[in-house]
CSV table of C-alpha atoms in Angstrom, one decimal:
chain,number,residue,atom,x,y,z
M,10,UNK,CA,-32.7,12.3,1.4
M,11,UNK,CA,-30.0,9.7,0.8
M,12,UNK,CA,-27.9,9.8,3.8
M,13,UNK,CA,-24.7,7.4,4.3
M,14,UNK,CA,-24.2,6.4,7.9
M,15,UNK,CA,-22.0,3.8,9.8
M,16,UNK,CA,-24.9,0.8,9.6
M,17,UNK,CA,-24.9,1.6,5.6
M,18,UNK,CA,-20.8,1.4,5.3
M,19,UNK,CA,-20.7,-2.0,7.8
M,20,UNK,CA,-23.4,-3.4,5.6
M,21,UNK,CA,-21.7,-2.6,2.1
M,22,UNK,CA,-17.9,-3.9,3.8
M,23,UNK,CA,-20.3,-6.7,4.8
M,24,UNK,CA,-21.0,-7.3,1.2
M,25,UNK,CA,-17.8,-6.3,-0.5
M,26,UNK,CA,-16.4,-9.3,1.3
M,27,UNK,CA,-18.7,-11.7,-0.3
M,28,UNK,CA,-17.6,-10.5,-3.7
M,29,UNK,CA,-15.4,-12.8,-5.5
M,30,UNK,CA,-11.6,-11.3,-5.4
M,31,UNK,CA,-11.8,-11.7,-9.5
M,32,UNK,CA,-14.8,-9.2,-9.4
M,33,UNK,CA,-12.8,-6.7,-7.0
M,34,UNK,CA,-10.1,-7.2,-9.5
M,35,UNK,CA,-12.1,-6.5,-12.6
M,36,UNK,CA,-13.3,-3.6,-10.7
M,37,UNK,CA,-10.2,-1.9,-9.7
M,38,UNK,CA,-9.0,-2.6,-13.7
M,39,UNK,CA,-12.0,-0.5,-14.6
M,40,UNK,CA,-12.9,2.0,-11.4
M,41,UNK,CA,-9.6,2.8,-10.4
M,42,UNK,CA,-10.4,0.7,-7.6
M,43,UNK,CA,-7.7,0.8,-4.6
M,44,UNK,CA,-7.2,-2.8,-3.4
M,45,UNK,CA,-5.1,-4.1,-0.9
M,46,UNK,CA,-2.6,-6.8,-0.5
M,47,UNK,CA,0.7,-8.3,0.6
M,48,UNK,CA,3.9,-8.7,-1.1
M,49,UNK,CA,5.0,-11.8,-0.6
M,50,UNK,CA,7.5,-12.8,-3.1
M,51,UNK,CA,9.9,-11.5,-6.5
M,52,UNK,CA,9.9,-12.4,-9.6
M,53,UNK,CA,11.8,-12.4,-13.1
M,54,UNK,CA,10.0,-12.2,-15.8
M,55,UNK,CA,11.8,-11.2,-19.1
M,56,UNK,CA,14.3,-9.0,-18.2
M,57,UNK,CA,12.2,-7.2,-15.9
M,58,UNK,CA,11.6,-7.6,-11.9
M,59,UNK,CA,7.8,-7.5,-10.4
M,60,UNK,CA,6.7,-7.9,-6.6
M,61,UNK,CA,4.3,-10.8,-6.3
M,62,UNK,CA,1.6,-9.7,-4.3
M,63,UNK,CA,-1.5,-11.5,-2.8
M,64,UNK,CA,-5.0,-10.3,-3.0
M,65,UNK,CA,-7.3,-12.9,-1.7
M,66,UNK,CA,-5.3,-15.3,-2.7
M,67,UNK,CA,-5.2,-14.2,-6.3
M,68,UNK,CA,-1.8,-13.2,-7.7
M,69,UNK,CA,-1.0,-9.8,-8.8
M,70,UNK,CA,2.1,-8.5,-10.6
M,71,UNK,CA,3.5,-5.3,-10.0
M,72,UNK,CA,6.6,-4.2,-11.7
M,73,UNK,CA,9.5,-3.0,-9.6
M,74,UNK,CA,9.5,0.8,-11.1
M,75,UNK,CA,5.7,0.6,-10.4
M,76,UNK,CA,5.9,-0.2,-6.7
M,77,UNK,CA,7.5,3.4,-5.7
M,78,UNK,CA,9.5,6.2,-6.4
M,79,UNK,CA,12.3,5.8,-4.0
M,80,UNK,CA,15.5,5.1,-5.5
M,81,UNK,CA,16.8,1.7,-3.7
M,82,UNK,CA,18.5,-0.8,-4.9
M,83,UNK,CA,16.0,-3.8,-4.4
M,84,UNK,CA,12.6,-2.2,-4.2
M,85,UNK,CA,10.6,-5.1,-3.5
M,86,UNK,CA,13.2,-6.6,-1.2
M,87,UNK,CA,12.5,-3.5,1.0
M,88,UNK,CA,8.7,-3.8,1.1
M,89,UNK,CA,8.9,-7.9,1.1
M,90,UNK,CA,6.0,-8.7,3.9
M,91,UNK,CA,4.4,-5.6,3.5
M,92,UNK,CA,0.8,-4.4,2.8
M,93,UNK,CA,0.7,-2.3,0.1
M,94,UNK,CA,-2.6,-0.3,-2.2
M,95,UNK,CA,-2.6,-0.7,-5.5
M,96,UNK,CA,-4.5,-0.2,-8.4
M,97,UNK,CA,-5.1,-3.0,-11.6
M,98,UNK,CA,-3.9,-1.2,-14.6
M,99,UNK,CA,-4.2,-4.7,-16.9
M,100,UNK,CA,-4.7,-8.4,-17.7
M,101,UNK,CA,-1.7,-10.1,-19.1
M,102,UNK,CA,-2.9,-12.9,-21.0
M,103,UNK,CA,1.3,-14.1,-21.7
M,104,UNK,CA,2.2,-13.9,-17.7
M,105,UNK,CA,-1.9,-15.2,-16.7
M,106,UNK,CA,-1.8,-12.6,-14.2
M,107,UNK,CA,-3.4,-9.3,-13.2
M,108,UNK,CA,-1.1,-6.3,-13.3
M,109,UNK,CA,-1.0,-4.0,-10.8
M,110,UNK,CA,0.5,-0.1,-9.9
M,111,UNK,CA,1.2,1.5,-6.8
M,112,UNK,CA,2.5,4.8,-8.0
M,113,UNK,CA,-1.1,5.5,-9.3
M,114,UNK,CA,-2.5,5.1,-5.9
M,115,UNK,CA,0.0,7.6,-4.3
M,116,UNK,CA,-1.1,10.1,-6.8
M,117,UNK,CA,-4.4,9.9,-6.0
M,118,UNK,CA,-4.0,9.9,-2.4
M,119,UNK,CA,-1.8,13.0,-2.5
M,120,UNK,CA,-4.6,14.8,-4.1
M,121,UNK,CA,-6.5,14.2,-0.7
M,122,UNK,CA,-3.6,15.5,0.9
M,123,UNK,CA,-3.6,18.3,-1.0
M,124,UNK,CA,-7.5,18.9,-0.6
M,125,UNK,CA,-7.4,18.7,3.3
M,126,UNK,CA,-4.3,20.9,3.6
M,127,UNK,CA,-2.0,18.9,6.1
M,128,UNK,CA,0.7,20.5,7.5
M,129,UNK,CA,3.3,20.7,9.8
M,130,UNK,CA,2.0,20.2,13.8
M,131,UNK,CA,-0.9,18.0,12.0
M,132,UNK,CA,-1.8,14.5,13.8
M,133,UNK,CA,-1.9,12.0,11.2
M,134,UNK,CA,-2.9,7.9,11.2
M,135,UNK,CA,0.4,6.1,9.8
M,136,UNK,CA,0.4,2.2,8.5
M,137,UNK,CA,4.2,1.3,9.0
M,138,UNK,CA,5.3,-1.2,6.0
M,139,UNK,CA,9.0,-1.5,6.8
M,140,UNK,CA,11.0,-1.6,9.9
M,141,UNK,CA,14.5,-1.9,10.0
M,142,UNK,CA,17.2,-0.9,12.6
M,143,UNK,CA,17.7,2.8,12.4
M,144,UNK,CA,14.6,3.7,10.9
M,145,UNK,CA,10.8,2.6,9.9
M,146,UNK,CA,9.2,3.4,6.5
M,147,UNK,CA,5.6,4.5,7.3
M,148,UNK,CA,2.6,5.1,4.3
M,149,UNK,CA,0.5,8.3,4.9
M,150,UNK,CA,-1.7,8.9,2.4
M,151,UNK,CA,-0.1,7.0,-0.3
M,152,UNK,CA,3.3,8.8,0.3
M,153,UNK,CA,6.1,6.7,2.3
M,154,UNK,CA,7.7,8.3,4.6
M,155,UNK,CA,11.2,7.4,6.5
M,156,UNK,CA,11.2,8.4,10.2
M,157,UNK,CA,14.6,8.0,12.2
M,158,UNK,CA,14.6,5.1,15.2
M,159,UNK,CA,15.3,8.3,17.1
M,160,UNK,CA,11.9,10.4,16.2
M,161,UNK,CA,9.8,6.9,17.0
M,162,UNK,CA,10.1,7.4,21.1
M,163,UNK,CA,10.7,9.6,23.7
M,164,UNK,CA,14.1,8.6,24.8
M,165,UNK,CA,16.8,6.3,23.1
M,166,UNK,CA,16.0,3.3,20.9
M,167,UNK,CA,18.4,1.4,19.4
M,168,UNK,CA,16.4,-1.2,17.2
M,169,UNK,CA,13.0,0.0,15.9
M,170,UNK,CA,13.0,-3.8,15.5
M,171,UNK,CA,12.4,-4.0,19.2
M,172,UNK,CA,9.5,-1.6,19.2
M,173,UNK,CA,8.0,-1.5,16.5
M,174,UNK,CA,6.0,-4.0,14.2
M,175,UNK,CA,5.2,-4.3,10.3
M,176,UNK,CA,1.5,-3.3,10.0
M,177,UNK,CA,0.9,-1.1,13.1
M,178,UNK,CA,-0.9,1.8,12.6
M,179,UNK,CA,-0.3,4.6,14.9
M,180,UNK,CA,-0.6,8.4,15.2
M,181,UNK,CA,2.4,10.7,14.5
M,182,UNK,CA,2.3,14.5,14.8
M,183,UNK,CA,4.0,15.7,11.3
């Protein structure tokens, strides 16, 4: 019998590590595979805006419309600093750069969703990406999802700035 335990996923993470970051990114070009990495930057690039974003220190490109479906005015200004999934979709030999898409991760993600059944009442792990005065922007499961600075606590907070940080991963009852 081929059994997975906790010694055989510490050893493959073990491994993964020593993979070069152009493999990983070859790999999530052709396995779908989710990486993850940090926005750290815009750019314009012929009439259109992409989120530069760092994987191992390799640059990746995602296009704004391909970052998420929220309708803001600067999308990567919102998730600048972040740590986001994403998926290689290409190789653009013009820009040098890998292209990547974030929208395809949240589909697949909310087809997990979908298969474990969540629902209201549910405990849930949350990554928060954004924090901002009156409210965070959490990821759960590939969605994002805005709670109020007034859902965050028990009792009255007036900056989530103050209390909560960029990265933290908590639970939340949905």
């Amino acid at each position: 019998k081929n059994k997975t335990t906790i010694k055989h996923i510490i050893t493959a993470t073990k491994g993964e590590k020593m993979i070069e970051a152009k493999e990983l990114l070859e790999r999530s070009l052709k396995q779908q595979y989710i990486l993850k990495g940090m926005i750290l930057g815009k750019e314009h690039i012929k009439d259109k805006i992409y989120a530069r974003v760092i994987y191992r220190q390799q640059k990746v490109l995602i296009e704004e419309k391909d970052l998420s479906n929220h309708e803001v005015r600067d999308k990567v200004g919102v998730l600048m600093g972040a740590e986001i999934d994403f998926i290689i979709t290409k190789y653009d030999e013009e820009l040098k750069a890998y292209i990547g898409n974030r929208n395809i991760v949240k589909e697949k993600l909310e087809e997990i969703v979908e298969k474990k059944k969540i629902k209201e009442g549910d405990k849930v792990n949350i990554k928060i990406i954004v924090v901002a005065k009156n409210f965070v922007i959490a990821e759960l499961y590939g969605n994002e999802i805005i709670i109020p600075a007034r859902k965050l606590k028990q009792g009255w907070v007036e900056d989530a700035r103050d209390t909560e940080k960029i990265g933290e991963e908590k639970e939340e009852i949905i």
